[in-house]
Amino acid sequence: MSDTNHVSKNYKILVCSTDSKSEEHQDILIEYKLSIFVNGIRYVNLICTHKNLYELVLGNLYTEGIIGEISEIESIEILEDEGKAFVTLTNNDIFKDMIEATEGIRTVTTACGKQHSIAYYLMNDSDLSPLEHSYRIPFETVLSYMNEFQKSSEIYKSTRGIHSCALYNETGLLYLMEDIGRHNAVDKVLGYAMGHRIDLSKTVLITSGRVPSDMILKIIKAKIPILVARSVPTDVAIEMADKYNITLAGFARGTKLNLYSNEQRLL
């Protein structure tokens, strides 16, 4: 099948039921493999969607603790045809030290694929601090954002297989990112925010997927005060959200949602 948009391909499929079968055409998501090299060292292979790769690289480096701000990056070169991204940091030694500190350690997260568990080495309690409760937004406004969010993805409408992540503030939607992996979609959003120097302290992040601990860790790192999911969080995600004063909501549908922690920002 020909690739028309780098994101999906159209396949002829057979739709079957107990008493009938018919041929139909369906758009299927394309898996894209991106290998990221940092200072000449292979850092990670990501299974992702061939879209917004620069933001994905930038956001992943940030949420995994490789960089703290964009000024620590000297250059990012992405060779899309080869599926490779080459990152040069201003500090030539720091990434080598991180790799050596986590040598032999791998973790299979709820995202796709295996990678170094660098984030868990770097992001201990001394690196993080609870957020203030000063930012508030009406409950009804958040519900309206979720209802808008669920209608925003044209790729989801055609494939039913993409994850979306969007950032809102009091004026409405700032931007939306999509990927085959929900963690990648979050990284793309945060990478966009870094690249455009957006203040995240008064924003709401909405995700289409469930919220495990490794995703809430990204939100805490970025200091986003409110996370709303269409699906549900895990127990550790709730405990971490409570500890770091993140307002965590899930199962947001129609006129209601479940509040798991720090409800005072919405009520």
PDB file of C-alpha atoms in Angstrom:
ATOM      1  CA  MET A   1       0.000   0.000   0.000  1.00  0.00           C
ATOM      2  CA  SER A   2       1.257   3.500  -0.794  1.00  0.00           C
ATOM      3  CA  ASP A   3       2.027   5.915   2.019  1.00  0.00           C
ATOM      4  CA  THR A   4       0.147   9.109   1.241  1.00  0.00           C
ATOM      5  CA  ASN A   5       0.610  11.146   4.398  1.00  0.00           C
ATOM      6  CA  HIS A   6       3.322   9.428   6.516  1.00  0.00           C
ATOM      7  CA  VAL A   7       0.689   8.765   9.203  1.00  0.00           C
ATOM      8  CA  SER A   8      -1.690   6.159   7.785  1.00  0.00           C
ATOM      9  CA  LYS A   9      -2.181   3.744   4.906  1.00  0.00           C
ATOM     10  CA  ASN A  10      -5.429   2.610   3.398  1.00  0.00           C
ATOM     11  CA  TYR A  11      -6.031  -1.150   3.428  1.00  0.00           C
ATOM     12  CA  LYS A  12      -8.783  -3.284   1.979  1.00  0.00           C
ATOM     13  CA  ILE A  13     -10.144  -5.400   4.838  1.00  0.00           C
ATOM     14  CA  LEU A  14     -12.820  -8.035   5.339  1.00  0.00           C
ATOM     15  CA  VAL A  15     -15.520  -7.148   7.887  1.00  0.00           C
ATOM     16  CA  CYS A  16     -17.136 -10.297   9.261  1.00  0.00           C
ATOM     17  CA  SER A  17     -20.110 -11.041  11.456  1.00  0.00           C
ATOM     18  CA  THR A  18     -21.908 -14.265  12.358  1.00  0.00           C
ATOM     19  CA  ASP A  19     -24.099 -14.036   9.269  1.00  0.00           C
ATOM     20  CA  SER A  20     -22.279 -11.848   6.750  1.00  0.00           C
ATOM     21  CA  LYS A  21     -18.995 -10.546   5.420  1.00  0.00           C
ATOM     22  CA  SER A  22     -18.091  -7.530   3.323  1.00  0.00           C
ATOM     23  CA  GLU A  23     -15.048  -5.784   1.934  1.00  0.00           C
ATOM     24  CA  GLU A  24     -14.269  -2.288   3.166  1.00  0.00           C
ATOM     25  CA  HIS A  25     -11.382   0.172   3.117  1.00  0.00           C
ATOM     26  CA  GLN A  26      -9.818   1.328   6.371  1.00  0.00           C
ATOM     27  CA  ASP A  27      -7.018   3.748   7.229  1.00  0.00           C
ATOM     28  CA  ILE A  28      -4.351   2.025   9.355  1.00  0.00           C
ATOM     29  CA  LEU A  29      -1.709   3.866  11.378  1.00  0.00           C
ATOM     30  CA  ILE A  30       1.887   3.621  10.210  1.00  0.00           C
ATOM     31  CA  GLU A  31       4.532   2.735  12.795  1.00  0.00           C
ATOM     32  CA  TYR A  32       7.642   4.868  12.495  1.00  0.00           C
ATOM     33  CA  LYS A  33      10.879   3.968  14.293  1.00  0.00           C
ATOM     34  CA  LEU A  34      13.028   6.853  15.431  1.00  0.00           C
ATOM     35  CA  SER A  35      16.514   6.236  16.851  1.00  0.00           C
ATOM     36  CA  ILE A  36      17.783   9.126  18.950  1.00  0.00           C
ATOM     37  CA  PHE A  37      21.533   9.642  19.347  1.00  0.00           C
ATOM     38  CA  VAL A  38      22.827  12.055  22.000  1.00  0.00           C
ATOM     39  CA  ASN A  39      26.423  13.249  21.715  1.00  0.00           C
ATOM     40  CA  GLY A  40      27.098  10.315  19.400  1.00  0.00           C
ATOM     41  CA  ILE A  41      25.647   7.678  21.765  1.00  0.00           C
ATOM     42  CA  ARG A  42      22.476   5.787  20.877  1.00  0.00           C
ATOM     43  CA  TYR A  43      19.991   6.853  23.529  1.00  0.00           C
ATOM     44  CA  VAL A  44      16.664   5.225  22.646  1.00  0.00           C
ATOM     45  CA  ASN A  45      14.556   3.737  19.867  1.00  0.00           C
ATOM     46  CA  LEU A  46      11.029   5.125  19.828  1.00  0.00           C
ATOM     47  CA  ILE A  47       8.061   3.579  18.056  1.00  0.00           C
ATOM     48  CA  CYS A  48       6.048   6.627  17.147  1.00  0.00           C
ATOM     49  CA  THR A  49       4.013   8.449  14.523  1.00  0.00           C
ATOM     50  CA  HIS A  50       5.874  10.211  11.712  1.00  0.00           C
ATOM     51  CA  LYS A  51       4.726  13.652  12.782  1.00  0.00           C
ATOM     52  CA  ASN A  52       6.163  16.462  14.964  1.00  0.00           C
ATOM     53  CA  LEU A  53       9.459  14.606  15.415  1.00  0.00           C
ATOM     54  CA  TYR A  54      11.388  17.664  16.586  1.00  0.00           C
ATOM     55  CA  GLU A  55       8.904  18.246  19.407  1.00  0.00           C
ATOM     56  CA  LEU A  56       9.024  14.555  20.294  1.00  0.00           C
ATOM     57  CA  VAL A  57      12.817  14.553  20.616  1.00  0.00           C
ATOM     58  CA  LEU A  58      12.868  17.766  22.627  1.00  0.00           C
ATOM     59  CA  GLY A  59      10.060  16.685  24.947  1.00  0.00           C
ATOM     60  CA  ASN A  60      11.507  13.225  25.527  1.00  0.00           C
ATOM     61  CA  LEU A  61      14.918  14.599  26.462  1.00  0.00           C
ATOM     62  CA  TYR A  62      13.240  16.919  28.935  1.00  0.00           C
ATOM     63  CA  THR A  63      10.852  14.455  30.575  1.00  0.00           C
ATOM     64  CA  GLU A  64      13.571  11.806  30.838  1.00  0.00           C
ATOM     65  CA  GLY A  65      15.834  14.239  32.658  1.00  0.00           C
ATOM     66  CA  ILE A  66      18.501  14.535  29.965  1.00  0.00           C
ATOM     67  CA  ILE A  67      18.035  18.313  29.779  1.00  0.00           C
ATOM     68  CA  GLY A  68      16.470  20.860  32.080  1.00  0.00           C
ATOM     69  CA  GLU A  69      15.979  23.595  29.507  1.00  0.00           C
ATOM     70  CA  ILE A  70      16.325  24.133  25.777  1.00  0.00           C
ATOM     71  CA  SER A  71      19.544  26.150  26.152  1.00  0.00           C
ATOM     72  CA  GLU A  72      21.342  22.885  27.036  1.00  0.00           C
ATOM     73  CA  ILE A  73      20.905  21.712  23.432  1.00  0.00           C
ATOM     74  CA  GLU A  74      23.419  22.845  20.862  1.00  0.00           C
ATOM     75  CA  SER A  75      21.651  21.245  17.883  1.00  0.00           C
ATOM     76  CA  ILE A  76      19.020  18.712  16.807  1.00  0.00           C
ATOM     77  CA  GLU A  77      19.314  17.129  13.360  1.00  0.00           C
ATOM     78  CA  ILE A  78      16.565  14.789  12.204  1.00  0.00           C
ATOM     79  CA  LEU A  79      17.116  12.511   9.201  1.00  0.00           C
ATOM     80  CA  GLU A  80      13.541  11.430   8.536  1.00  0.00           C
ATOM     81  CA  ASP A  81      14.345   9.044   5.678  1.00  0.00           C
ATOM     82  CA  GLU A  82      16.799   7.175   7.915  1.00  0.00           C
ATOM     83  CA  GLY A  83      14.664   7.336  11.047  1.00  0.00           C
ATOM     84  CA  LYS A  84      17.437   8.963  13.057  1.00  0.00           C
ATOM     85  CA  ALA A  85      17.773  12.055  15.216  1.00  0.00           C
ATOM     86  CA  PHE A  86      21.162  13.415  16.271  1.00  0.00           C
ATOM     87  CA  VAL A  87      21.276  15.647  19.333  1.00  0.00           C
ATOM     88  CA  THR A  88      24.327  17.565  20.485  1.00  0.00           C
ATOM     89  CA  LEU A  89      24.313  18.865  24.054  1.00  0.00           C
ATOM     90  CA  THR A  90      26.323  21.863  25.163  1.00  0.00           C
ATOM     91  CA  ASN A  91      27.850  19.661  27.888  1.00  0.00           C
ATOM     92  CA  ASN A  92      29.687  16.821  26.161  1.00  0.00           C
ATOM     93  CA  ASP A  93      30.199  14.738  29.292  1.00  0.00           C
ATOM     94  CA  ILE A  94      26.863  14.793  31.113  1.00  0.00           C
ATOM     95  CA  PHE A  95      25.047  12.295  28.897  1.00  0.00           C
ATOM     96  CA  LYS A  96      27.980   9.858  28.980  1.00  0.00           C
ATOM     97  CA  ASP A  97      27.878  10.029  32.783  1.00  0.00           C
ATOM     98  CA  MET A  98      24.135   9.277  32.778  1.00  0.00           C
ATOM     99  CA  ILE A  99      24.545   6.246  30.525  1.00  0.00           C
ATOM    100  CA  GLU A 100      27.329   4.863  32.694  1.00  0.00           C
ATOM    101  CA  ALA A 101      25.260   5.409  35.854  1.00  0.00           C
ATOM    102  CA  THR A 102      22.384   3.364  34.403  1.00  0.00           C
ATOM    103  CA  GLU A 103      24.505   0.776  32.568  1.00  0.00           C
ATOM    104  CA  GLY A 104      22.671  -2.520  32.171  1.00  0.00           C
ATOM    105  CA  ILE A 105      19.393  -1.136  33.485  1.00  0.00           C
ATOM    106  CA  ARG A 106      16.395  -1.227  31.169  1.00  0.00           C
ATOM    107  CA  THR A 107      12.735  -0.659  31.825  1.00  0.00           C
ATOM    108  CA  VAL A 108       9.696  -1.657  29.814  1.00  0.00           C
ATOM    109  CA  THR A 109       7.290   1.194  30.405  1.00  0.00           C
ATOM    110  CA  THR A 110       3.663   1.440  29.345  1.00  0.00           C
ATOM    111  CA  ALA A 111       4.943   3.280  26.290  1.00  0.00           C
ATOM    112  CA  CYS A 112       6.157   1.283  23.313  1.00  0.00           C
ATOM    113  CA  GLY A 113       9.583  -0.295  23.481  1.00  0.00           C
ATOM    114  CA  LYS A 114      12.535  -0.580  25.863  1.00  0.00           C
ATOM    115  CA  GLN A 115      14.712   2.275  26.939  1.00  0.00           C
ATOM    116  CA  HIS A 116      17.250   3.380  29.545  1.00  0.00           C
ATOM    117  CA  SER A 117      15.634   4.100  32.880  1.00  0.00           C
ATOM    118  CA  ILE A 118      17.477   7.388  33.101  1.00  0.00           C
ATOM    119  CA  ALA A 119      14.452   9.280  34.413  1.00  0.00           C
ATOM    120  CA  TYR A 120      14.184   7.074  37.483  1.00  0.00           C
ATOM    121  CA  TYR A 121      17.865   7.560  38.227  1.00  0.00           C
ATOM    122  CA  LEU A 122      17.709  11.350  37.966  1.00  0.00           C
ATOM    123  CA  MET A 123      14.243  12.236  39.177  1.00  0.00           C
ATOM    124  CA  ASN A 124      14.204  11.466  42.861  1.00  0.00           C
ATOM    125  CA  ASP A 125      12.448  13.476  45.573  1.00  0.00           C
ATOM    126  CA  SER A 126      15.272  15.995  45.752  1.00  0.00           C
ATOM    127  CA  ASP A 127      14.659  16.944  42.109  1.00  0.00           C
ATOM    128  CA  LEU A 128      10.938  17.617  42.489  1.00  0.00           C
ATOM    129  CA  SER A 129       8.806  19.840  44.671  1.00  0.00           C
ATOM    130  CA  PRO A 130       5.025  20.135  45.191  1.00  0.00           C
ATOM    131  CA  LEU A 131       3.181  22.721  43.118  1.00  0.00           C
ATOM    132  CA  GLU A 132       1.332  25.656  44.608  1.00  0.00           C
ATOM    133  CA  HIS A 133      -2.468  25.617  44.603  1.00  0.00           C
ATOM    134  CA  SER A 134      -2.876  29.169  43.305  1.00  0.00           C
ATOM    135  CA  TYR A 135      -4.132  28.279  39.789  1.00  0.00           C
ATOM    136  CA  ARG A 136      -7.852  27.537  39.543  1.00  0.00           C
ATOM    137  CA  ILE A 137     -10.249  27.011  36.648  1.00  0.00           C
ATOM    138  CA  PRO A 138     -14.015  26.360  36.630  1.00  0.00           C
ATOM    139  CA  PHE A 139     -15.121  22.719  36.599  1.00  0.00           C
ATOM    140  CA  GLU A 140     -17.511  23.414  33.696  1.00  0.00           C
ATOM    141  CA  THR A 141     -14.695  24.936  31.643  1.00  0.00           C
ATOM    142  CA  VAL A 142     -12.589  21.791  31.950  1.00  0.00           C
ATOM    143  CA  LEU A 143     -15.558  19.671  30.865  1.00  0.00           C
ATOM    144  CA  SER A 144     -16.041  21.879  27.813  1.00  0.00           C
ATOM    145  CA  TYR A 145     -12.361  21.464  26.971  1.00  0.00           C
ATOM    146  CA  MET A 146     -12.670  17.676  27.146  1.00  0.00           C
ATOM    147  CA  ASN A 147     -15.754  17.667  24.931  1.00  0.00           C
ATOM    148  CA  GLU A 148     -13.939  19.836  22.383  1.00  0.00           C
ATOM    149  CA  PHE A 149     -10.823  17.671  22.658  1.00  0.00           C
ATOM    150  CA  GLN A 150     -12.723  14.469  21.852  1.00  0.00           C
ATOM    151  CA  LYS A 151     -13.858  15.961  18.527  1.00  0.00           C
ATOM    152  CA  SER A 152     -10.491  17.440  17.517  1.00  0.00           C
ATOM    153  CA  SER A 153      -8.545  14.520  16.049  1.00  0.00           C
ATOM    154  CA  GLU A 154      -9.173  13.857  12.382  1.00  0.00           C
ATOM    155  CA  ILE A 155      -6.592  11.048  12.455  1.00  0.00           C
ATOM    156  CA  TYR A 156      -8.521   9.277  15.224  1.00  0.00           C
ATOM    157  CA  LYS A 157     -11.758   9.581  13.268  1.00  0.00           C
ATOM    158  CA  SER A 158     -10.194   7.815  10.288  1.00  0.00           C
ATOM    159  CA  THR A 159      -7.983   5.233  12.073  1.00  0.00           C
ATOM    160  CA  ARG A 160      -9.419   4.811  15.628  1.00  0.00           C
ATOM    161  CA  GLY A 161      -5.838   4.133  16.703  1.00  0.00           C
ATOM    162  CA  ILE A 162      -4.139   7.410  17.622  1.00  0.00           C
ATOM    163  CA  HIS A 163      -3.532   8.957  21.045  1.00  0.00           C
ATOM    164  CA  SER A 164      -4.050  12.682  21.480  1.00  0.00           C
ATOM    165  CA  CYS A 165      -2.743  15.169  24.002  1.00  0.00           C
ATOM    166  CA  ALA A 166      -3.677  18.836  24.189  1.00  0.00           C
ATOM    167  CA  LEU A 167      -2.767  21.858  26.266  1.00  0.00           C
ATOM    168  CA  TYR A 168      -5.364  24.440  27.310  1.00  0.00           C
ATOM    169  CA  ASN A 169      -5.328  27.630  29.336  1.00  0.00           C
ATOM    170  CA  GLU A 170      -8.055  30.050  30.379  1.00  0.00           C
ATOM    171  CA  THR A 171      -8.461  31.236  26.778  1.00  0.00           C
ATOM    172  CA  GLY A 172      -8.916  27.738  25.319  1.00  0.00           C
ATOM    173  CA  LEU A 173      -6.847  25.362  23.195  1.00  0.00           C
ATOM    174  CA  LEU A 174      -3.158  26.207  22.780  1.00  0.00           C
ATOM    175  CA  TYR A 175      -2.178  23.183  20.663  1.00  0.00           C
ATOM    176  CA  LEU A 176      -2.823  19.470  20.167  1.00  0.00           C
ATOM    177  CA  MET A 177      -0.360  16.658  19.405  1.00  0.00           C
ATOM    178  CA  GLU A 178      -0.979  13.069  18.323  1.00  0.00           C
ATOM    179  CA  ASP A 179       0.995   9.843  18.310  1.00  0.00           C
ATOM    180  CA  ILE A 180       0.627   6.081  18.251  1.00  0.00           C
ATOM    181  CA  GLY A 181       1.979   6.129  21.838  1.00  0.00           C
ATOM    182  CA  ARG A 182       0.297   8.197  24.558  1.00  0.00           C
ATOM    183  CA  HIS A 183       3.656   8.959  26.234  1.00  0.00           C
ATOM    184  CA  ASN A 184       4.990  10.234  22.913  1.00  0.00           C
ATOM    185  CA  ALA A 185       1.972  12.521  22.549  1.00  0.00           C
ATOM    186  CA  VAL A 186       2.718  14.018  25.979  1.00  0.00           C
ATOM    187  CA  ASP A 187       6.387  14.472  25.057  1.00  0.00           C
ATOM    188  CA  LYS A 188       5.401  16.244  21.845  1.00  0.00           C
ATOM    189  CA  VAL A 189       3.209  18.683  23.768  1.00  0.00           C
ATOM    190  CA  LEU A 190       5.979  19.425  26.266  1.00  0.00           C
ATOM    191  CA  GLY A 191       8.548  19.705  23.484  1.00  0.00           C
ATOM    192  CA  TYR A 192       6.348  22.256  21.735  1.00  0.00           C
ATOM    193  CA  ALA A 193       6.005  24.201  24.985  1.00  0.00           C
ATOM    194  CA  MET A 194       9.785  24.236  25.461  1.00  0.00           C
ATOM    195  CA  GLY A 195      10.436  25.322  21.891  1.00  0.00           C
ATOM    196  CA  HIS A 196       7.909  28.169  22.168  1.00  0.00           C
ATOM    197  CA  ARG A 197       8.801  29.069  25.780  1.00  0.00           C
ATOM    198  CA  ILE A 198       5.232  28.627  27.021  1.00  0.00           C
ATOM    199  CA  ASP A 199       4.549  29.063  30.732  1.00  0.00           C
ATOM    200  CA  LEU A 200       2.944  25.796  31.865  1.00  0.00           C
ATOM    201  CA  SER A 201       2.069  26.898  35.398  1.00  0.00           C
ATOM    202  CA  LYS A 202      -1.442  27.993  34.374  1.00  0.00           C
ATOM    203  CA  THR A 203      -2.441  25.245  31.987  1.00  0.00           C
ATOM    204  CA  VAL A 204      -4.565  22.112  31.768  1.00  0.00           C
ATOM    205  CA  LEU A 205      -3.228  19.047  29.969  1.00  0.00           C
ATOM    206  CA  ILE A 206      -5.777  16.634  28.490  1.00  0.00           C
ATOM    207  CA  THR A 207      -4.895  13.120  27.345  1.00  0.00           C
ATOM    208  CA  SER A 208      -6.863  10.412  25.600  1.00  0.00           C
ATOM    209  CA  GLY A 209      -5.077   7.561  27.377  1.00  0.00           C
ATOM    210  CA  ARG A 210      -4.853   6.129  30.858  1.00  0.00           C
ATOM    211  CA  VAL A 211      -2.426   7.671  33.366  1.00  0.00           C
ATOM    212  CA  PRO A 212       0.282   5.389  34.820  1.00  0.00           C
ATOM    213  CA  SER A 213       3.031   6.587  37.149  1.00  0.00           C
ATOM    214  CA  ASP A 214       5.567   7.253  34.397  1.00  0.00           C
ATOM    215  CA  MET A 215       3.137   9.644  32.700  1.00  0.00           C
ATOM    216  CA  ILE A 216       2.302  11.581  35.878  1.00  0.00           C
ATOM    217  CA  LEU A 217       6.062  11.893  36.420  1.00  0.00           C
ATOM    218  CA  LYS A 218       6.288  13.836  33.164  1.00  0.00           C
ATOM    219  CA  ILE A 219       3.506  16.181  34.302  1.00  0.00           C
ATOM    220  CA  ILE A 220       5.159  16.799  37.678  1.00  0.00           C
ATOM    221  CA  LYS A 221       8.486  17.499  35.967  1.00  0.00           C
ATOM    222  CA  ALA A 222       6.815  20.035  33.646  1.00  0.00           C
ATOM    223  CA  LYS A 223       4.925  21.654  36.590  1.00  0.00           C
ATOM    224  CA  ILE A 224       1.538  21.398  34.871  1.00  0.00           C
ATOM    225  CA  PRO A 225      -1.050  21.819  37.655  1.00  0.00           C
ATOM    226  CA  ILE A 226      -4.036  19.988  36.131  1.00  0.00           C
ATOM    227  CA  LEU A 227      -4.172  16.700  34.206  1.00  0.00           C
ATOM    228  CA  VAL A 228      -7.461  15.407  32.802  1.00  0.00           C
ATOM    229  CA  ALA A 229      -7.688  11.985  31.161  1.00  0.00           C
ATOM    230  CA  ARG A 230     -10.423  10.322  29.177  1.00  0.00           C
ATOM    231  CA  SER A 231      -9.364   7.043  30.792  1.00  0.00           C
ATOM    232  CA  VAL A 232      -8.288   6.223  34.367  1.00  0.00           C
ATOM    233  CA  PRO A 233      -5.083   6.555  36.455  1.00  0.00           C
ATOM    234  CA  THR A 234      -3.231   3.855  38.367  1.00  0.00           C
ATOM    235  CA  ASP A 235      -2.883   3.813  42.135  1.00  0.00           C
ATOM    236  CA  VAL A 236       0.726   5.026  42.052  1.00  0.00           C
ATOM    237  CA  ALA A 237      -0.233   7.873  39.697  1.00  0.00           C
ATOM    238  CA  ILE A 238      -2.871   9.009  42.203  1.00  0.00           C
ATOM    239  CA  GLU A 239      -0.405   8.830  45.088  1.00  0.00           C
ATOM    240  CA  MET A 240       2.202  10.835  43.162  1.00  0.00           C
ATOM    241  CA  ALA A 241      -0.364  13.427  42.075  1.00  0.00           C
ATOM    242  CA  ASP A 242      -1.454  13.838  45.677  1.00  0.00           C
ATOM    243  CA  LYS A 243       2.129  14.143  46.922  1.00  0.00           C
ATOM    244  CA  TYR A 244       3.100  16.804  44.390  1.00  0.00           C
ATOM    245  CA  ASN A 245      -0.204  18.745  44.386  1.00  0.00           C
ATOM    246  CA  ILE A 246      -1.266  17.804  40.870  1.00  0.00           C
ATOM    247  CA  THR A 247      -5.004  17.963  40.213  1.00  0.00           C
ATOM    248  CA  LEU A 248      -5.742  14.601  38.603  1.00  0.00           C
ATOM    249  CA  ALA A 249      -9.056  13.852  36.914  1.00  0.00           C
ATOM    250  CA  GLY A 250     -10.096  10.870  34.819  1.00  0.00           C
ATOM    251  CA  PHE A 251     -12.949   9.155  33.057  1.00  0.00           C
ATOM    252  CA  ALA A 252     -14.072  12.567  31.796  1.00  0.00           C
ATOM    253  CA  ARG A 253     -17.192  12.029  29.711  1.00  0.00           C
ATOM    254  CA  GLY A 254     -20.064  14.364  28.895  1.00  0.00           C
ATOM    255  CA  THR A 255     -21.074  16.260  32.023  1.00  0.00           C
ATOM    256  CA  LYS A 256     -18.989  14.457  34.633  1.00  0.00           C
ATOM    257  CA  LEU A 257     -15.509  13.313  35.562  1.00  0.00           C
ATOM    258  CA  ASN A 258     -13.763  11.568  38.449  1.00  0.00           C
ATOM    259  CA  LEU A 259     -11.490  13.661  40.666  1.00  0.00           C
ATOM    260  CA  TYR A 260      -8.671  11.712  42.294  1.00  0.00           C
ATOM    261  CA  SER A 261      -6.528  14.395  43.907  1.00  0.00           C
ATOM    262  CA  ASN A 262      -6.371  18.120  44.697  1.00  0.00           C
ATOM    263  CA  GLU A 263      -9.923  18.878  43.631  1.00  0.00           C
ATOM    264  CA  GLN A 264      -9.740  22.454  44.987  1.00  0.00           C
ATOM    265  CA  ARG A 265      -8.381  23.775  41.670  1.00  0.00           C
ATOM    266  CA  LEU A 266     -11.630  22.826  39.897  1.00  0.00           C
ATOM    267  CA  LEU A 267     -14.316  23.103  42.594  1.00  0.00           C
TER     268      LEU A 267
END
